[in-house]
PDB file of C-alpha atoms and ligand atoms in Angstrom:
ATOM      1  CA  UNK G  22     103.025 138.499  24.081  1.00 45.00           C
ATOM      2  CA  UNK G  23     100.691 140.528  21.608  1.00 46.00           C
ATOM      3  CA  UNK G  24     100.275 139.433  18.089  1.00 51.00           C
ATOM      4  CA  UNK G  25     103.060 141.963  16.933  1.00 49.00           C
ATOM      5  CA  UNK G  26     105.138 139.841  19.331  1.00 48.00           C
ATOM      6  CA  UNK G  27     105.407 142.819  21.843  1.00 47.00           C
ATOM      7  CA  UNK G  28     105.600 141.985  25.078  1.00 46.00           C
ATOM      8  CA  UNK G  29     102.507 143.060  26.746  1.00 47.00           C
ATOM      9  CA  UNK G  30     103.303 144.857  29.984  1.00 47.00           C
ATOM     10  CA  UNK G  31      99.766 144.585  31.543  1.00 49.00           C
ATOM     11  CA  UNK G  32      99.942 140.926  31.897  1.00 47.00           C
ATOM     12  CA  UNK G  33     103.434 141.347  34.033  1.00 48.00           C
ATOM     13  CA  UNK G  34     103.175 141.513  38.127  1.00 54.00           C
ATOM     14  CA  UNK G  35     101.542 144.865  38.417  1.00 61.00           C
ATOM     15  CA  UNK G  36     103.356 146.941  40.274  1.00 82.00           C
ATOM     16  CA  UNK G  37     102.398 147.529  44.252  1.00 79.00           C
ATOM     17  CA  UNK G  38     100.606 151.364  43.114  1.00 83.00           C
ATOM     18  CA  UNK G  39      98.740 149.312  40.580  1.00 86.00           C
ATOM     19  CA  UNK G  40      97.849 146.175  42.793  1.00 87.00           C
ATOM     20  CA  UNK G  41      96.166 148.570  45.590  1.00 90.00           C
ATOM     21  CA  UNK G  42      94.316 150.616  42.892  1.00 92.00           C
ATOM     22  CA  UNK G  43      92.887 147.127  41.024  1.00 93.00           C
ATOM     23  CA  UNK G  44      92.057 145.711  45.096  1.00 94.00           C
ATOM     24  CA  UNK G  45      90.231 148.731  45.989  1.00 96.00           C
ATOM     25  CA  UNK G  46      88.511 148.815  42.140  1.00 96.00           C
ATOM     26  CA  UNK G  47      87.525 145.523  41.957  1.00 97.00           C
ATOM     27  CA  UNK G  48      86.231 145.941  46.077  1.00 97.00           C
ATOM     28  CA  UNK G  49      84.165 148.868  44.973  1.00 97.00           C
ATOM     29  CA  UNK G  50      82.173 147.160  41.951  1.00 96.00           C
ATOM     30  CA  UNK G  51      81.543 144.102  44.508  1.00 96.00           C
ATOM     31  CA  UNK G  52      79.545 146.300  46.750  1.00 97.00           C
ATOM     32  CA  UNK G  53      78.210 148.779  44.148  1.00 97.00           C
ATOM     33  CA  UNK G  54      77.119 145.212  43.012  1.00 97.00           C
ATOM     34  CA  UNK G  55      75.750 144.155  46.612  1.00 97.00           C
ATOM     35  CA  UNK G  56      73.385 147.002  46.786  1.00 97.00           C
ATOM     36  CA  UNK G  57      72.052 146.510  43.280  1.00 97.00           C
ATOM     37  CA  UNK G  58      71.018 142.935  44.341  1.00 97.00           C
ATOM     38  CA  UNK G  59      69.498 144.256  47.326  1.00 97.00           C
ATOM     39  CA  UNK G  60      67.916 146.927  45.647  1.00 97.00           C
ATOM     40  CA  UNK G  61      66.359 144.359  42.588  1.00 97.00           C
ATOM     41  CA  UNK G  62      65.170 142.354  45.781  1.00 98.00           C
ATOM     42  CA  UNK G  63      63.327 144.758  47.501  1.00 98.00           C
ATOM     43  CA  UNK G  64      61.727 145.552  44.591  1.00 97.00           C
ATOM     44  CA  UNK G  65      59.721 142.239  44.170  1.00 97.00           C
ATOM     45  CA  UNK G  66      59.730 141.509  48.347  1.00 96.00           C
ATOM     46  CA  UNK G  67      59.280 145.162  49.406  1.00 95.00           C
ATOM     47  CA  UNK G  68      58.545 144.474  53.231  1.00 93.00           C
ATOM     48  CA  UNK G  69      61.928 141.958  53.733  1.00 95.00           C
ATOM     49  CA  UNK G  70      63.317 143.025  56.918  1.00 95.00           C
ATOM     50  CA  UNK G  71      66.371 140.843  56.151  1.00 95.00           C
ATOM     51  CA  UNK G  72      67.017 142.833  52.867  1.00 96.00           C
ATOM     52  CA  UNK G  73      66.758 145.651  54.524  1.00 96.00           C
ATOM     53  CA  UNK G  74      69.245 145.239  57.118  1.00 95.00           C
ATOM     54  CA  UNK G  75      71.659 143.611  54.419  1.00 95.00           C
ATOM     55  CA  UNK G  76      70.828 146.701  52.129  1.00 96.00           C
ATOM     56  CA  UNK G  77      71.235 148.866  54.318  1.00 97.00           C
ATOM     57  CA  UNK G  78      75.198 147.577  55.586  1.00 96.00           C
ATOM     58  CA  UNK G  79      75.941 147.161  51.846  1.00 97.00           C
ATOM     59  CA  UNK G  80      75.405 151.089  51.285  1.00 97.00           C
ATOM     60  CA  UNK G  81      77.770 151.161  54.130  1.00 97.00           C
ATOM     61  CA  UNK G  82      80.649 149.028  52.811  1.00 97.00           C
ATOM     62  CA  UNK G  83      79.541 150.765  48.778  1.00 98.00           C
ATOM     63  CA  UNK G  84      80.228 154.019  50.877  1.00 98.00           C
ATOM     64  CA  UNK G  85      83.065 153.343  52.480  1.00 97.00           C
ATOM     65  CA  UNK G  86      84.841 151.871  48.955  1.00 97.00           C
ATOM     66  CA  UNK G  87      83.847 155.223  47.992  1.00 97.00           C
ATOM     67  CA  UNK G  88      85.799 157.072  49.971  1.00 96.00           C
ATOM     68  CA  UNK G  89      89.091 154.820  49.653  1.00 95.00           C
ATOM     69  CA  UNK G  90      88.393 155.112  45.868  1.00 95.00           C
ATOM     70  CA  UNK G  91      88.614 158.673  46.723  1.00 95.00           C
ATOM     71  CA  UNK G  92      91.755 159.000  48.840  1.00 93.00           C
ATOM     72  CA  UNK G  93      94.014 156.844  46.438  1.00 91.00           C
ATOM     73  CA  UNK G  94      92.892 158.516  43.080  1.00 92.00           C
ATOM     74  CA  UNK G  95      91.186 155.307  41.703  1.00 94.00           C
ATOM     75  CA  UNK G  96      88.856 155.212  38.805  1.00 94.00           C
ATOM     76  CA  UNK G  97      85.745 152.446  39.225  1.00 95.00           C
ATOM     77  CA  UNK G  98      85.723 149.921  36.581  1.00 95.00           C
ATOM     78  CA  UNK G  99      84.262 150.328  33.166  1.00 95.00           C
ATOM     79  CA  UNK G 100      81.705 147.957  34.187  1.00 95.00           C
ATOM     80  CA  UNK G 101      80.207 149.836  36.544  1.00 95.00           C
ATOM     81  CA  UNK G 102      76.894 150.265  34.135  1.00 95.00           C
ATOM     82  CA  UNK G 103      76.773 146.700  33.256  1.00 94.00           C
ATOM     83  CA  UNK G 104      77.394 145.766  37.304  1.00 95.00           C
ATOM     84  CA  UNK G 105      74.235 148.269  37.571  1.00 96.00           C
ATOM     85  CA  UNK G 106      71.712 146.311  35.445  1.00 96.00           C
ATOM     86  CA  UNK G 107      73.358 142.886  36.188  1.00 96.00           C
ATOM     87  CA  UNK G 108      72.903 143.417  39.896  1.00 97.00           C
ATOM     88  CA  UNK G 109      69.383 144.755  40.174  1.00 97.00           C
ATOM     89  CA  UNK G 110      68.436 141.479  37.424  1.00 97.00           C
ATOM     90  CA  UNK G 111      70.272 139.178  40.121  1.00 97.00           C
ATOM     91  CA  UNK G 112      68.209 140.383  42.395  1.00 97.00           C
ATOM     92  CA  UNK G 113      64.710 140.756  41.143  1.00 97.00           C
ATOM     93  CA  UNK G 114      65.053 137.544  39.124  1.00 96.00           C
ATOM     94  CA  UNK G 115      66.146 135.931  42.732  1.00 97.00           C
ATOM     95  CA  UNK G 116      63.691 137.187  44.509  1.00 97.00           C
ATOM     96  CA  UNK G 117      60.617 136.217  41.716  1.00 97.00           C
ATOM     97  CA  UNK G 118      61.378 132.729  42.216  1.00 95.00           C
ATOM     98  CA  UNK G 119      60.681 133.745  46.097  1.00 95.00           C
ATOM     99  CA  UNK G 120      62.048 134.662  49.656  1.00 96.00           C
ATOM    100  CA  UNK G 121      64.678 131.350  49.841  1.00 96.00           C
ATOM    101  CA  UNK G 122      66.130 131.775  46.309  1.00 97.00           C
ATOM    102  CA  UNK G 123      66.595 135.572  47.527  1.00 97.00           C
ATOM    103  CA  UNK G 124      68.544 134.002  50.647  1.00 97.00           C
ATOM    104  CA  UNK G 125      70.093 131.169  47.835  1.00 97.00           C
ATOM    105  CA  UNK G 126      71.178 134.447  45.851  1.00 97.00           C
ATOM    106  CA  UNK G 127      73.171 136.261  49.566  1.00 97.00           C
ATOM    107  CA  UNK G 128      74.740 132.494  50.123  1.00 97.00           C
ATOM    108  CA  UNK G 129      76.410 131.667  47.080  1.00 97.00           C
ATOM    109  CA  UNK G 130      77.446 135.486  46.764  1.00 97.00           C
ATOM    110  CA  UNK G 131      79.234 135.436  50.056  1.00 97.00           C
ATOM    111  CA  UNK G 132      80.667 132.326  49.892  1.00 97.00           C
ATOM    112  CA  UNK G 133      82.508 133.601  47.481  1.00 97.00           C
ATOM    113  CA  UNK G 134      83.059 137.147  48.141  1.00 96.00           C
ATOM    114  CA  UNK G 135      84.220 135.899  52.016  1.00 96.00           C
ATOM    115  CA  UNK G 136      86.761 133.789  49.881  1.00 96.00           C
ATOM    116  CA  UNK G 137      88.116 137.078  47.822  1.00 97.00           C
ATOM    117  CA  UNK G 138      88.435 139.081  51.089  1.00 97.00           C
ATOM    118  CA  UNK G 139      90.453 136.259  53.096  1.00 96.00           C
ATOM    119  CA  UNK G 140      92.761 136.313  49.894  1.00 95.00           C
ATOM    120  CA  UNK G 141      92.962 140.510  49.926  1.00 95.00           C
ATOM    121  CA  UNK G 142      93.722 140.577  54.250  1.00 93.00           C
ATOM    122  CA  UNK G 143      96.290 137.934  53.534  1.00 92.00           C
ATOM    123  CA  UNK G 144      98.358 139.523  50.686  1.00 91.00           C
ATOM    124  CA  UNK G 145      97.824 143.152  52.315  1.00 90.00           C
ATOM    125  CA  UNK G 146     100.825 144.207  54.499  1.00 83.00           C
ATOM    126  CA  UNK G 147     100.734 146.865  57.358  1.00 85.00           C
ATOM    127  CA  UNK G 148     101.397 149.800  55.194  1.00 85.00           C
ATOM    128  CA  UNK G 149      97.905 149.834  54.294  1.00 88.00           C
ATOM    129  CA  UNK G 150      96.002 149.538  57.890  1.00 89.00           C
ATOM    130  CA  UNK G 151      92.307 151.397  56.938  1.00 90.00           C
ATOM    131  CA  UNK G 152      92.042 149.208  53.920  1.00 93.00           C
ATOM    132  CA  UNK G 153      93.183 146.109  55.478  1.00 94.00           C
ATOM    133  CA  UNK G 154      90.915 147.024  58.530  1.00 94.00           C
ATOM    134  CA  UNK G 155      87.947 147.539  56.127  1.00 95.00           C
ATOM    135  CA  UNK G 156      88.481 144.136  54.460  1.00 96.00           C
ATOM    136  CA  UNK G 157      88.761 142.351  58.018  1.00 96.00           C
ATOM    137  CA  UNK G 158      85.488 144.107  58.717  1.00 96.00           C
ATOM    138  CA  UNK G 159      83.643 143.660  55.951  1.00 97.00           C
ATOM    139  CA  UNK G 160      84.469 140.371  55.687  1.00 96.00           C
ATOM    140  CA  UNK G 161      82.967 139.043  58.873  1.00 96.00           C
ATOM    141  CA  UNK G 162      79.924 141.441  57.943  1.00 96.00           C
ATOM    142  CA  UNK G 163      79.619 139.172  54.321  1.00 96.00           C
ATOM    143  CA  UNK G 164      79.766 136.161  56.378  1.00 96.00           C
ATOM    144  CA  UNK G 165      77.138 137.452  58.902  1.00 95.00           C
ATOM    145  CA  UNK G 166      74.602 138.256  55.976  1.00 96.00           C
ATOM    146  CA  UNK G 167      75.033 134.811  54.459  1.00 97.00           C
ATOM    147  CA  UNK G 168      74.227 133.196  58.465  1.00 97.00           C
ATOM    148  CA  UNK G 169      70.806 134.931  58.278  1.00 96.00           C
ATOM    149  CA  UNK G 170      70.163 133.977  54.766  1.00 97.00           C
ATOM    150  CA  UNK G 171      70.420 130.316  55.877  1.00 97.00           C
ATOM    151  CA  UNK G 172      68.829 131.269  58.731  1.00 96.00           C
ATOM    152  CA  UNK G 173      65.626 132.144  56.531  1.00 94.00           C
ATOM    153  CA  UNK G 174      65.703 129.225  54.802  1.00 96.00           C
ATOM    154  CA  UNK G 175      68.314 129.515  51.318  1.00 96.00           C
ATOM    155  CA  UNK G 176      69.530 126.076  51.603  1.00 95.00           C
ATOM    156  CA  UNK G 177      65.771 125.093  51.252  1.00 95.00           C
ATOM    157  CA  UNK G 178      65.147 126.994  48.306  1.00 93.00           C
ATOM    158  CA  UNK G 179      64.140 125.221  44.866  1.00 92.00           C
ATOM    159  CA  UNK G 180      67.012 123.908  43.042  1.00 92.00           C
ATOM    160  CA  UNK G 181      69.564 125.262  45.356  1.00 95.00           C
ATOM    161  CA  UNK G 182      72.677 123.808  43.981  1.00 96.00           C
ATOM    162  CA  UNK G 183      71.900 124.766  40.486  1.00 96.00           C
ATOM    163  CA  UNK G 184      70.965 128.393  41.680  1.00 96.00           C
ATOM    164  CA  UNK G 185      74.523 128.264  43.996  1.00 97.00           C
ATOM    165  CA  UNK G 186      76.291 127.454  41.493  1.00 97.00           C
ATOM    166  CA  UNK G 187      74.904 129.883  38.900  1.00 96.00           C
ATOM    167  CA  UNK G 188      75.498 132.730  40.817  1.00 96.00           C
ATOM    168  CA  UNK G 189      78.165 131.403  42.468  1.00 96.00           C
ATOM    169  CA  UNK G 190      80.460 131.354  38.546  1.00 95.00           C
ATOM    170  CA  UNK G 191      78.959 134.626  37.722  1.00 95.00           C
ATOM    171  CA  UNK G 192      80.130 136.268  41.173  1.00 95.00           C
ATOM    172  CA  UNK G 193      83.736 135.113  40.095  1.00 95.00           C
ATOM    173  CA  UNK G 194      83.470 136.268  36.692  1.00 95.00           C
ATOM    174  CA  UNK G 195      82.166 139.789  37.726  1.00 94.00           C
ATOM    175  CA  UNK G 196      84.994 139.895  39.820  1.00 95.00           C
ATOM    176  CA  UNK G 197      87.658 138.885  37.540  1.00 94.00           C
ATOM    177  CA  UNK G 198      86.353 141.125  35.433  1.00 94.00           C
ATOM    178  CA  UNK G 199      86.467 144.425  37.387  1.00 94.00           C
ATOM    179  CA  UNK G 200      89.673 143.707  38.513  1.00 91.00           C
ATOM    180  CA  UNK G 201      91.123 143.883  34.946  1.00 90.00           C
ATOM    181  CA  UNK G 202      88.368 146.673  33.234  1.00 93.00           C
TER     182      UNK G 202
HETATM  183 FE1  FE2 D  25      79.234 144.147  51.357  1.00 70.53          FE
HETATM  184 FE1  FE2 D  26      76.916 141.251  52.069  1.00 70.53          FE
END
């Protein structure tokens, strides 16, 4: 209820239209957010052939979010500008404290971004096969970057679990929050 006591109809079940749109929105920001974190780490560890490759797929999945946004009229979030600075600052600020916080940064990120996908693929049905396809894909790709971040060392990194968890409640909160703005 609103404070005139109007029932608010936003905070109802959206309606199937709406639930694609806010799936393929929120989807979008995540990897618009994935290559700004890339991007900010490159920027401190220019030669990373790791952030390369991850950069590289990210602009991949960013595109390919692109074009769904495209085909099913959605707008990106709001946030876009704030995902835009917040990302880049994620990943320069990462990558200052050096190479395993970088990696730290790609594991907590897809441990919970390989979390959101598994919940999209399950509550997708088979009227929507190139999204749900996407997801499955993309998924496995997440979970792929965050094998060659530990790979290079993230679990190592200073202060891992207070890094993890950092960007671990700020990945959840950026996605909460594009899925509503
Ligand atoms: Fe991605
Ligand atoms: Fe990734």
């Amino acid at each position: 209820m609103s404070e005139t006591g109007e029932p608010q109809r936003m905070l109802g079940d959206p309606d199937r239209q709406e639930q694609l749109a806010r799936m393929i929105r929120v989807d979008q920001a995540g990897e618009y957010g994935a290559v700004r974190i890339y991007q900010g780490q490159l920027a401190v560890l220019k030669r990373n052939a790791t952030l390369k490759h991850m950069e590289q797929q990210e602009r991949e999945h960013l595109a390919r979010f692109n074009k769904l946004m495209a085909q099913h009229r959605v707008r990106p979030t709001l946030l876009q500008p704030l995902w835009h600075l917040a990302g880049f600052a994620l990943g320069a600020g990462t990558a200052l404290l050096g190479e395993r916080a970088a990696m730290a940064c790609t594991v907590a990120v897809e441990d919970v971004i390989e979390e959101h996908y598994g919940r999209q693929e399950a509550s997708l049905g088979d009227d929507q096969p190139e999204l749900k396809a996407t997801v499955q894909q993309f998924r496995a790709e997440e979970m792929e970057h965050r094998r060659e971040a530990v790979e290079q060392g993230a679990e190592q990194a200073a202060a891992y679990p207070v890094l993890y968890s950092a960007i671990s409640a700020g990945t959840k909160l950026a996605i909460w929050l594009s899925e509503r703005i």
